[in-house]
JSON list of C-alpha atoms in Angstrom, two decimals:
[
{"chain": "A", "resi": 1, "resn": "UNK", "atom": "CA", "xyz": [11.26, -40.53, 3.44]},
{"chain": "A", "resi": 2, "resn": "UNK", "atom": "CA", "xyz": [8.83, -39.40, 0.81]},
{"chain": "A", "resi": 3, "resn": "UNK", "atom": "CA", "xyz": [9.10, -35.89, -0.59]},
{"chain": "A", "resi": 4, "resn": "UNK", "atom": "CA", "xyz": [6.23, -34.47, -2.64]},
{"chain": "A", "resi": 5, "resn": "UNK", "atom": "CA", "xyz": [6.25, -31.24, -4.57]},
{"chain": "A", "resi": 6, "resn": "UNK", "atom": "CA", "xyz": [3.32, -29.12, -3.42]},
{"chain": "A", "resi": 7, "resn": "UNK", "atom": "CA", "xyz": [3.98, -26.22, -5.78]},
{"chain": "A", "resi": 8, "resn": "UNK", "atom": "CA", "xyz": [6.78, -24.35, -7.48]},
{"chain": "A", "resi": 9, "resn": "UNK", "atom": "CA", "xyz": [6.93, -20.99, -9.19]},
{"chain": "A", "resi": 10, "resn": "UNK", "atom": "CA", "xyz": [9.91, -19.00, -10.35]},
{"chain": "A", "resi": 11, "resn": "UNK", "atom": "CA", "xyz": [10.49, -16.07, -12.66]},
{"chain": "A", "resi": 12, "resn": "UNK", "atom": "CA", "xyz": [13.94, -14.50, -12.69]},
{"chain": "A", "resi": 13, "resn": "UNK", "atom": "CA", "xyz": [13.94, -11.18, -10.90]},
{"chain": "A", "resi": 14, "resn": "UNK", "atom": "CA", "xyz": [10.26, -11.47, -9.92]},
{"chain": "A", "resi": 15, "resn": "UNK", "atom": "CA", "xyz": [9.89, -14.29, -7.42]},
{"chain": "A", "resi": 16, "resn": "UNK", "atom": "CA", "xyz": [10.79, -17.84, -6.47]},
{"chain": "A", "resi": 17, "resn": "UNK", "atom": "CA", "xyz": [9.10, -20.23, -4.06]},
{"chain": "A", "resi": 18, "resn": "UNK", "atom": "CA", "xyz": [9.23, -24.03, -4.07]},
{"chain": "A", "resi": 19, "resn": "UNK", "atom": "CA", "xyz": [7.05, -25.79, -1.51]},
{"chain": "A", "resi": 20, "resn": "UNK", "atom": "CA", "xyz": [7.52, -29.45, -0.65]},
{"chain": "A", "resi": 21, "resn": "UNK", "atom": "CA", "xyz": [6.07, -31.81, 1.89]},
{"chain": "A", "resi": 22, "resn": "UNK", "atom": "CA", "xyz": [8.27, -34.51, 3.38]},
{"chain": "A", "resi": 23, "resn": "UNK", "atom": "CA", "xyz": [6.90, -37.39, 5.37]},
{"chain": "A", "resi": 24, "resn": "UNK", "atom": "CA", "xyz": [8.14, -40.40, 7.25]},
{"chain": "A", "resi": 25, "resn": "UNK", "atom": "CA", "xyz": [5.75, -43.15, 8.11]},
{"chain": "A", "resi": 26, "resn": "UNK", "atom": "CA", "xyz": [6.10, -45.98, 10.53]},
{"chain": "A", "resi": 27, "resn": "UNK", "atom": "CA", "xyz": [7.62, -48.28, 7.95]},
{"chain": "A", "resi": 28, "resn": "UNK", "atom": "CA", "xyz": [9.94, -45.81, 6.21]},
{"chain": "A", "resi": 29, "resn": "UNK", "atom": "CA", "xyz": [13.16, -47.74, 5.63]},
{"chain": "A", "resi": 30, "resn": "UNK", "atom": "CA", "xyz": [12.12, -50.24, 8.34]},
{"chain": "A", "resi": 31, "resn": "UNK", "atom": "CA", "xyz": [13.19, -47.80, 11.03]},
{"chain": "A", "resi": 32, "resn": "UNK", "atom": "CA", "xyz": [11.14, -49.35, 13.80]},
{"chain": "A", "resi": 33, "resn": "UNK", "atom": "CA", "xyz": [8.28, -51.70, 13.04]},
{"chain": "A", "resi": 34, "resn": "UNK", "atom": "CA", "xyz": [6.84, -51.29, 16.54]},
{"chain": "A", "resi": 35, "resn": "UNK", "atom": "CA", "xyz": [6.57, -47.52, 16.37]},
{"chain": "A", "resi": 36, "resn": "UNK", "atom": "CA", "xyz": [3.34, -45.73, 15.62]},
{"chain": "A", "resi": 37, "resn": "UNK", "atom": "CA", "xyz": [4.19, -42.44, 14.06]},
{"chain": "A", "resi": 38, "resn": "UNK", "atom": "CA", "xyz": [3.67, -40.47, 10.91]},
{"chain": "A", "resi": 39, "resn": "UNK", "atom": "CA", "xyz": [5.81, -37.38, 10.72]},
{"chain": "A", "resi": 40, "resn": "UNK", "atom": "CA", "xyz": [5.13, -34.75, 8.11]},
{"chain": "A", "resi": 41, "resn": "UNK", "atom": "CA", "xyz": [6.59, -31.35, 7.47]},
{"chain": "A", "resi": 42, "resn": "UNK", "atom": "CA", "xyz": [6.09, -28.65, 4.90]},
{"chain": "A", "resi": 43, "resn": "UNK", "atom": "CA", "xyz": [9.05, -26.53, 3.91]},
{"chain": "A", "resi": 44, "resn": "UNK", "atom": "CA", "xyz": [9.39, -23.65, 1.47]},
{"chain": "A", "resi": 45, "resn": "UNK", "atom": "CA", "xyz": [12.62, -23.10, -0.40]},
{"chain": "A", "resi": 46, "resn": "UNK", "atom": "CA", "xyz": [12.76, -19.33, -0.87]},
{"chain": "A", "resi": 47, "resn": "UNK", "atom": "CA", "xyz": [9.87, -17.00, -0.17]},
{"chain": "A", "resi": 48, "resn": "UNK", "atom": "CA", "xyz": [9.60, -14.55, -3.04]},
{"chain": "A", "resi": 49, "resn": "UNK", "atom": "CA", "xyz": [6.33, -12.91, -4.00]},
{"chain": "A", "resi": 50, "resn": "UNK", "atom": "CA", "xyz": [4.73, -15.63, -6.12]},
{"chain": "A", "resi": 51, "resn": "UNK", "atom": "CA", "xyz": [1.28, -16.91, -7.15]},
{"chain": "A", "resi": 52, "resn": "UNK", "atom": "CA", "xyz": [1.79, -20.04, -5.00]},
{"chain": "A", "resi": 53, "resn": "UNK", "atom": "CA", "xyz": [2.15, -17.98, -1.80]},
{"chain": "A", "resi": 54, "resn": "UNK", "atom": "CA", "xyz": [-0.84, -19.63, -0.08]},
{"chain": "A", "resi": 55, "resn": "UNK", "atom": "CA", "xyz": [0.86, -23.04, -0.36]},
{"chain": "A", "resi": 56, "resn": "UNK", "atom": "CA", "xyz": [3.79, -21.62, 1.59]},
{"chain": "A", "resi": 57, "resn": "UNK", "atom": "CA", "xyz": [1.66, -20.38, 4.50]},
{"chain": "A", "resi": 58, "resn": "UNK", "atom": "CA", "xyz": [1.51, -23.91, 5.94]},
{"chain": "A", "resi": 59, "resn": "UNK", "atom": "CA", "xyz": [5.32, -24.24, 5.79]},
{"chain": "A", "resi": 60, "resn": "UNK", "atom": "CA", "xyz": [6.81, -24.43, 9.30]},
{"chain": "A", "resi": 61, "resn": "UNK", "atom": "CA", "xyz": [10.27, -23.91, 7.82]},
{"chain": "A", "resi": 62, "resn": "UNK", "atom": "CA", "xyz": [11.61, -21.63, 5.10]},
{"chain": "A", "resi": 63, "resn": "UNK", "atom": "CA", "xyz": [15.08, -22.19, 3.67]},
{"chain": "A", "resi": 64, "resn": "UNK", "atom": "CA", "xyz": [16.33, -19.11, 1.86]},
{"chain": "A", "resi": 65, "resn": "UNK", "atom": "CA", "xyz": [18.98, -19.74, -0.79]},
{"chain": "A", "resi": 66, "resn": "UNK", "atom": "CA", "xyz": [20.12, -16.10, -1.00]},
{"chain": "A", "resi": 67, "resn": "UNK", "atom": "CA", "xyz": [18.81, -12.67, -0.12]},
{"chain": "A", "resi": 68, "resn": "UNK", "atom": "CA", "xyz": [17.92, -11.16, -3.48]},
{"chain": "A", "resi": 69, "resn": "UNK", "atom": "CA", "xyz": [14.46, -9.57, -3.34]},
{"chain": "A", "resi": 70, "resn": "UNK", "atom": "CA", "xyz": [12.90, -12.17, -5.65]},
{"chain": "A", "resi": 71, "resn": "UNK", "atom": "CA", "xyz": [13.83, -14.87, -3.10]},
{"chain": "A", "resi": 72, "resn": "UNK", "atom": "CA", "xyz": [12.90, -13.09, 0.17]},
{"chain": "A", "resi": 73, "resn": "UNK", "atom": "CA", "xyz": [10.33, -10.49, -0.90]},
{"chain": "A", "resi": 74, "resn": "UNK", "atom": "CA", "xyz": [7.39, -12.16, 0.84]},
{"chain": "A", "resi": 75, "resn": "UNK", "atom": "CA", "xyz": [9.13, -13.09, 4.11]},
{"chain": "A", "resi": 76, "resn": "UNK", "atom": "CA", "xyz": [7.19, -10.60, 6.24]},
{"chain": "A", "resi": 77, "resn": "UNK", "atom": "CA", "xyz": [3.84, -11.51, 4.74]},
{"chain": "A", "resi": 78, "resn": "UNK", "atom": "CA", "xyz": [4.69, -15.18, 5.28]},
{"chain": "A", "resi": 79, "resn": "UNK", "atom": "CA", "xyz": [5.70, -14.60, 8.92]},
{"chain": "A", "resi": 80, "resn": "UNK", "atom": "CA", "xyz": [2.44, -12.80, 9.69]},
{"chain": "A", "resi": 81, "resn": "UNK", "atom": "CA", "xyz": [0.25, -15.23, 7.72]},
{"chain": "A", "resi": 82, "resn": "UNK", "atom": "CA", "xyz": [1.87, -18.25, 9.36]},
{"chain": "A", "resi": 83, "resn": "UNK", "atom": "CA", "xyz": [1.42, -16.77, 12.83]},
{"chain": "A", "resi": 84, "resn": "UNK", "atom": "CA", "xyz": [-2.25, -15.90, 12.20]},
{"chain": "A", "resi": 85, "resn": "UNK", "atom": "CA", "xyz": [-3.06, -19.33, 10.78]},
{"chain": "A", "resi": 86, "resn": "UNK", "atom": "CA", "xyz": [-1.10, -21.33, 13.39]},
{"chain": "A", "resi": 87, "resn": "UNK", "atom": "CA", "xyz": [-2.39, -19.95, 16.68]},
{"chain": "A", "resi": 88, "resn": "UNK", "atom": "CA", "xyz": [0.42, -17.45, 17.27]},
{"chain": "A", "resi": 89, "resn": "UNK", "atom": "CA", "xyz": [3.30, -19.84, 16.51]},
{"chain": "A", "resi": 90, "resn": "UNK", "atom": "CA", "xyz": [6.29, -18.61, 14.54]},
{"chain": "A", "resi": 91, "resn": "UNK", "atom": "CA", "xyz": [7.92, -20.20, 11.53]},
{"chain": "A", "resi": 92, "resn": "UNK", "atom": "CA", "xyz": [11.65, -20.96, 11.48]},
{"chain": "A", "resi": 93, "resn": "UNK", "atom": "CA", "xyz": [13.72, -19.28, 8.73]},
{"chain": "A", "resi": 94, "resn": "UNK", "atom": "CA", "xyz": [17.13, -20.52, 7.58]},
{"chain": "A", "resi": 95, "resn": "UNK", "atom": "CA", "xyz": [19.37, -18.02, 5.79]},
{"chain": "A", "resi": 96, "resn": "UNK", "atom": "CA", "xyz": [22.99, -17.99, 4.66]},
{"chain": "A", "resi": 97, "resn": "UNK", "atom": "CA", "xyz": [25.03, -17.00, 7.73]},
{"chain": "A", "resi": 98, "resn": "UNK", "atom": "CA", "xyz": [26.81, -14.20, 5.87]},
{"chain": "A", "resi": 99, "resn": "UNK", "atom": "CA", "xyz": [23.41, -12.51, 5.31]},
{"chain": "A", "resi": 100, "resn": "UNK", "atom": "CA", "xyz": [21.95, -12.83, 8.81]},
{"chain": "A", "resi": 101, "resn": "UNK", "atom": "CA", "xyz": [22.73, -9.27, 9.94]},
{"chain": "A", "resi": 102, "resn": "UNK", "atom": "CA", "xyz": [21.06, -7.89, 6.82]},
{"chain": "A", "resi": 103, "resn": "UNK", "atom": "CA", "xyz": [17.98, -10.01, 7.52]},
{"chain": "A", "resi": 104, "resn": "UNK", "atom": "CA", "xyz": [17.91, -8.83, 11.15]},
{"chain": "A", "resi": 105, "resn": "UNK", "atom": "CA", "xyz": [18.10, -5.19, 9.98]},
{"chain": "A", "resi": 106, "resn": "UNK", "atom": "CA", "xyz": [15.21, -5.75, 7.56]},
{"chain": "A", "resi": 107, "resn": "UNK", "atom": "CA", "xyz": [13.13, -7.45, 10.26]},
{"chain": "A", "resi": 108, "resn": "UNK", "atom": "CA", "xyz": [13.75, -4.59, 12.67]},
{"chain": "A", "resi": 109, "resn": "UNK", "atom": "CA", "xyz": [12.82, -1.96, 10.06]},
{"chain": "A", "resi": 110, "resn": "UNK", "atom": "CA", "xyz": [9.64, -3.74, 8.97]},
{"chain": "A", "resi": 111, "resn": "UNK", "atom": "CA", "xyz": [8.61, -4.44, 12.57]},
{"chain": "A", "resi": 112, "resn": "UNK", "atom": "CA", "xyz": [8.93, -0.73, 13.37]},
{"chain": "A", "resi": 113, "resn": "UNK", "atom": "CA", "xyz": [6.95, 0.17, 10.26]},
{"chain": "A", "resi": 114, "resn": "UNK", "atom": "CA", "xyz": [3.99, -2.11, 11.04]},
{"chain": "A", "resi": 115, "resn": "UNK", "atom": "CA", "xyz": [4.26, -1.72, 14.84]},
{"chain": "A", "resi": 116, "resn": "UNK", "atom": "CA", "xyz": [4.44, -5.44, 15.59]},
{"chain": "A", "resi": 117, "resn": "UNK", "atom": "CA", "xyz": [7.11, -8.05, 16.22]},
{"chain": "A", "resi": 118, "resn": "UNK", "atom": "CA", "xyz": [7.11, -9.96, 12.95]},
{"chain": "A", "resi": 119, "resn": "UNK", "atom": "CA", "xyz": [9.88, -12.54, 13.36]},
{"chain": "A", "resi": 120, "resn": "UNK", "atom": "CA", "xyz": [11.64, -13.21, 16.66]},
{"chain": "A", "resi": 121, "resn": "UNK", "atom": "CA", "xyz": [15.43, -13.29, 16.24]},
{"chain": "A", "resi": 122, "resn": "UNK", "atom": "CA", "xyz": [15.62, -16.84, 17.59]},
{"chain": "A", "resi": 123, "resn": "UNK", "atom": "CA", "xyz": [13.46, -17.96, 14.64]},
{"chain": "A", "resi": 124, "resn": "UNK", "atom": "CA", "xyz": [16.06, -16.84, 12.11]},
{"chain": "A", "resi": 125, "resn": "UNK", "atom": "CA", "xyz": [18.97, -19.24, 11.87]},
{"chain": "A", "resi": 126, "resn": "UNK", "atom": "CA", "xyz": [22.17, -18.46, 10.00]},
{"chain": "A", "resi": 127, "resn": "UNK", "atom": "CA", "xyz": [23.64, -21.56, 8.41]},
{"chain": "A", "resi": 128, "resn": "UNK", "atom": "CA", "xyz": [26.68, -22.45, 6.35]},
{"chain": "A", "resi": 129, "resn": "UNK", "atom": "CA", "xyz": [27.54, -25.09, 3.79]},
{"chain": "A", "resi": 130, "resn": "UNK", "atom": "CA", "xyz": [27.90, -28.42, 5.56]},
{"chain": "A", "resi": 131, "resn": "UNK", "atom": "CA", "xyz": [25.43, -27.60, 8.35]},
{"chain": "A", "resi": 132, "resn": "UNK", "atom": "CA", "xyz": [22.66, -30.08, 9.08]},
{"chain": "A", "resi": 133, "resn": "UNK", "atom": "CA", "xyz": [19.64, -28.88, 11.01]},
{"chain": "A", "resi": 134, "resn": "UNK", "atom": "CA", "xyz": [17.25, -31.42, 12.50]},
{"chain": "A", "resi": 135, "resn": "UNK", "atom": "CA", "xyz": [13.70, -30.42, 11.52]},
{"chain": "A", "resi": 136, "resn": "UNK", "atom": "CA", "xyz": [11.71, -33.34, 12.93]},
{"chain": "A", "resi": 137, "resn": "UNK", "atom": "CA", "xyz": [12.37, -34.88, 16.33]},
{"chain": "A", "resi": 138, "resn": "UNK", "atom": "CA", "xyz": [11.03, -38.18, 17.61]},
{"chain": "A", "resi": 139, "resn": "UNK", "atom": "CA", "xyz": [11.08, -41.21, 15.38]},
{"chain": "A", "resi": 140, "resn": "UNK", "atom": "CA", "xyz": [13.44, -41.01, 12.45]},
{"chain": "A", "resi": 141, "resn": "UNK", "atom": "CA", "xyz": [14.58, -37.39, 12.14]},
{"chain": "A", "resi": 142, "resn": "UNK", "atom": "CA", "xyz": [14.51, -35.30, 8.98]},
{"chain": "A", "resi": 143, "resn": "UNK", "atom": "CA", "xyz": [17.43, -32.94, 8.46]},
{"chain": "A", "resi": 144, "resn": "UNK", "atom": "CA", "xyz": [17.97, -29.89, 6.29]},
{"chain": "A", "resi": 145, "resn": "UNK", "atom": "CA", "xyz": [21.50, -30.08, 4.84]},
{"chain": "A", "resi": 146, "resn": "UNK", "atom": "CA", "xyz": [23.08, -26.95, 3.36]},
{"chain": "A", "resi": 147, "resn": "UNK", "atom": "CA", "xyz": [25.62, -27.01, 0.57]},
{"chain": "A", "resi": 148, "resn": "UNK", "atom": "CA", "xyz": [27.56, -24.29, -1.21]},
{"chain": "A", "resi": 149, "resn": "UNK", "atom": "CA", "xyz": [26.37, -22.84, -4.52]},
{"chain": "A", "resi": 150, "resn": "UNK", "atom": "CA", "xyz": [27.55, -19.88, -6.51]},
{"chain": "A", "resi": 151, "resn": "UNK", "atom": "CA", "xyz": [25.19, -17.02, -7.31]},
{"chain": "A", "resi": 152, "resn": "UNK", "atom": "CA", "xyz": [26.76, -13.88, -8.71]},
{"chain": "A", "resi": 153, "resn": "UNK", "atom": "CA", "xyz": [27.79, -11.44, -5.97]},
{"chain": "A", "resi": 154, "resn": "UNK", "atom": "CA", "xyz": [25.95, -12.78, -2.94]},
{"chain": "A", "resi": 155, "resn": "UNK", "atom": "CA", "xyz": [26.23, -15.57, -0.34]},
{"chain": "A", "resi": 156, "resn": "UNK", "atom": "CA", "xyz": [24.11, -18.49, -1.51]},
{"chain": "A", "resi": 157, "resn": "UNK", "atom": "CA", "xyz": [23.24, -22.02, -0.41]},
{"chain": "A", "resi": 158, "resn": "UNK", "atom": "CA", "xyz": [21.47, -25.02, -1.83]},
{"chain": "A", "resi": 159, "resn": "UNK", "atom": "CA", "xyz": [19.56, -27.44, 0.37]},
{"chain": "A", "resi": 160, "resn": "UNK", "atom": "CA", "xyz": [18.75, -31.13, 0.68]},
{"chain": "A", "resi": 161, "resn": "UNK", "atom": "CA", "xyz": [16.27, -32.91, 2.90]},
{"chain": "A", "resi": 162, "resn": "UNK", "atom": "CA", "xyz": [17.87, -36.04, 4.33]},
{"chain": "A", "resi": 163, "resn": "UNK", "atom": "CA", "xyz": [17.11, -38.69, 6.87]},
{"chain": "A", "resi": 164, "resn": "UNK", "atom": "CA", "xyz": [19.57, -40.87, 8.70]},
{"chain": "A", "resi": 165, "resn": "UNK", "atom": "CA", "xyz": [18.09, -44.26, 9.32]},
{"chain": "A", "resi": 166, "resn": "UNK", "atom": "CA", "xyz": [20.18, -46.45, 11.58]},
{"chain": "A", "resi": 167, "resn": "UNK", "atom": "CA", "xyz": [19.06, -50.06, 11.43]},
{"chain": "A", "resi": 168, "resn": "UNK", "atom": "CA", "xyz": [20.66, -51.45, 14.55]},
{"chain": "A", "resi": 169, "resn": "UNK", "atom": "CA", "xyz": [17.57, -52.45, 16.47]},
{"chain": "A", "resi": 170, "resn": "UNK", "atom": "CA", "xyz": [14.70, -54.55, 15.15]},
{"chain": "A", "resi": 171, "resn": "UNK", "atom": "CA", "xyz": [11.74, -54.79, 17.51]},
{"chain": "A", "resi": 172, "resn": "UNK", "atom": "CA", "xyz": [14.06, -54.68, 20.50]},
{"chain": "A", "resi": 173, "resn": "UNK", "atom": "CA", "xyz": [16.41, -57.33, 19.07]},
{"chain": "A", "resi": 174, "resn": "UNK", "atom": "CA", "xyz": [19.74, -57.09, 17.33]},
{"chain": "A", "resi": 175, "resn": "UNK", "atom": "CA", "xyz": [19.59, -57.97, 13.65]},
{"chain": "A", "resi": 176, "resn": "UNK", "atom": "CA", "xyz": [21.88, -60.97, 14.26]},
{"chain": "A", "resi": 177, "resn": "UNK", "atom": "CA", "xyz": [19.40, -62.41, 16.80]},
{"chain": "A", "resi": 178, "resn": "UNK", "atom": "CA", "xyz": [16.60, -62.45, 14.21]},
{"chain": "A", "resi": 179, "resn": "UNK", "atom": "CA", "xyz": [18.46, -65.15, 12.26]},
{"chain": "A", "resi": 180, "resn": "UNK", "atom": "CA", "xyz": [18.15, -68.86, 12.94]},
{"chain": "A", "resi": 181, "resn": "UNK", "atom": "CA", "xyz": [20.93, -69.89, 15.30]},
{"chain": "A", "resi": 182, "resn": "UNK", "atom": "CA", "xyz": [22.71, -71.95, 12.62]},
{"chain": "A", "resi": 183, "resn": "UNK", "atom": "CA", "xyz": [23.19, -68.82, 10.43]},
{"chain": "A", "resi": 184, "resn": "UNK", "atom": "CA", "xyz": [24.26, -66.31, 13.11]},
{"chain": "A", "resi": 185, "resn": "UNK", "atom": "CA", "xyz": [28.01, -66.80, 12.89]},
{"chain": "A", "resi": 186, "resn": "UNK", "atom": "CA", "xyz": [28.20, -67.17, 9.10]},
{"chain": "A", "resi": 187, "resn": "UNK", "atom": "CA", "xyz": [29.53, -64.49, 6.74]},
{"chain": "A", "resi": 188, "resn": "UNK", "atom": "CA", "xyz": [27.21, -63.02, 4.09]},
{"chain": "A", "resi": 189, "resn": "UNK", "atom": "CA", "xyz": [28.98, -65.15, 1.47]},
{"chain": "A", "resi": 190, "resn": "UNK", "atom": "CA", "xyz": [28.48, -68.33, 3.48]},
{"chain": "A", "resi": 191, "resn": "UNK", "atom": "CA", "xyz": [24.78, -67.55, 3.99]},
{"chain": "A", "resi": 192, "resn": "UNK", "atom": "CA", "xyz": [24.37, -67.03, 0.24]},
{"chain": "A", "resi": 193, "resn": "UNK", "atom": "CA", "xyz": [25.72, -70.52, -0.47]},
{"chain": "A", "resi": 194, "resn": "UNK", "atom": "CA", "xyz": [23.25, -72.23, 1.86]}
]
């Protein structure tokens, strides 16, 4: 997996948004040499009101670390901008589970104010430390892993992007079968001495 920083901006109390793009190509970690895929995703970590907002509009996923205004202040603008620029599709938002009811209340209030359904409830996912959410399906998956962090008086999470590559099948053959027959039953140490 390759992760590239698209943009990052943060000023305490004003706004934070970090946008990255993760990609897996056909040969990432030798997952499957016969596959023809290139998976790419853009994810924003926090969605405060920041100068790099336009970079976040392409993010299909937003992982919110905590619900202070400088980390969620642009969530409604992002939801609407994403929907308008992606043919009516909705983004998926991940928030600390302890804050999900507060987020739902804010969504309901803002939706009433602007007279439109901004973020469907099923697109807001409450997560806890230790949760892993699969973001990309098909080919090697990319997961969002949440871990616990401390942030003053509020529920907060940190996040990692991870992939789990299992190398048990090489072009339809077991790894052992790719070896010459004379080496198949040898230990690693024995093979090293040959």
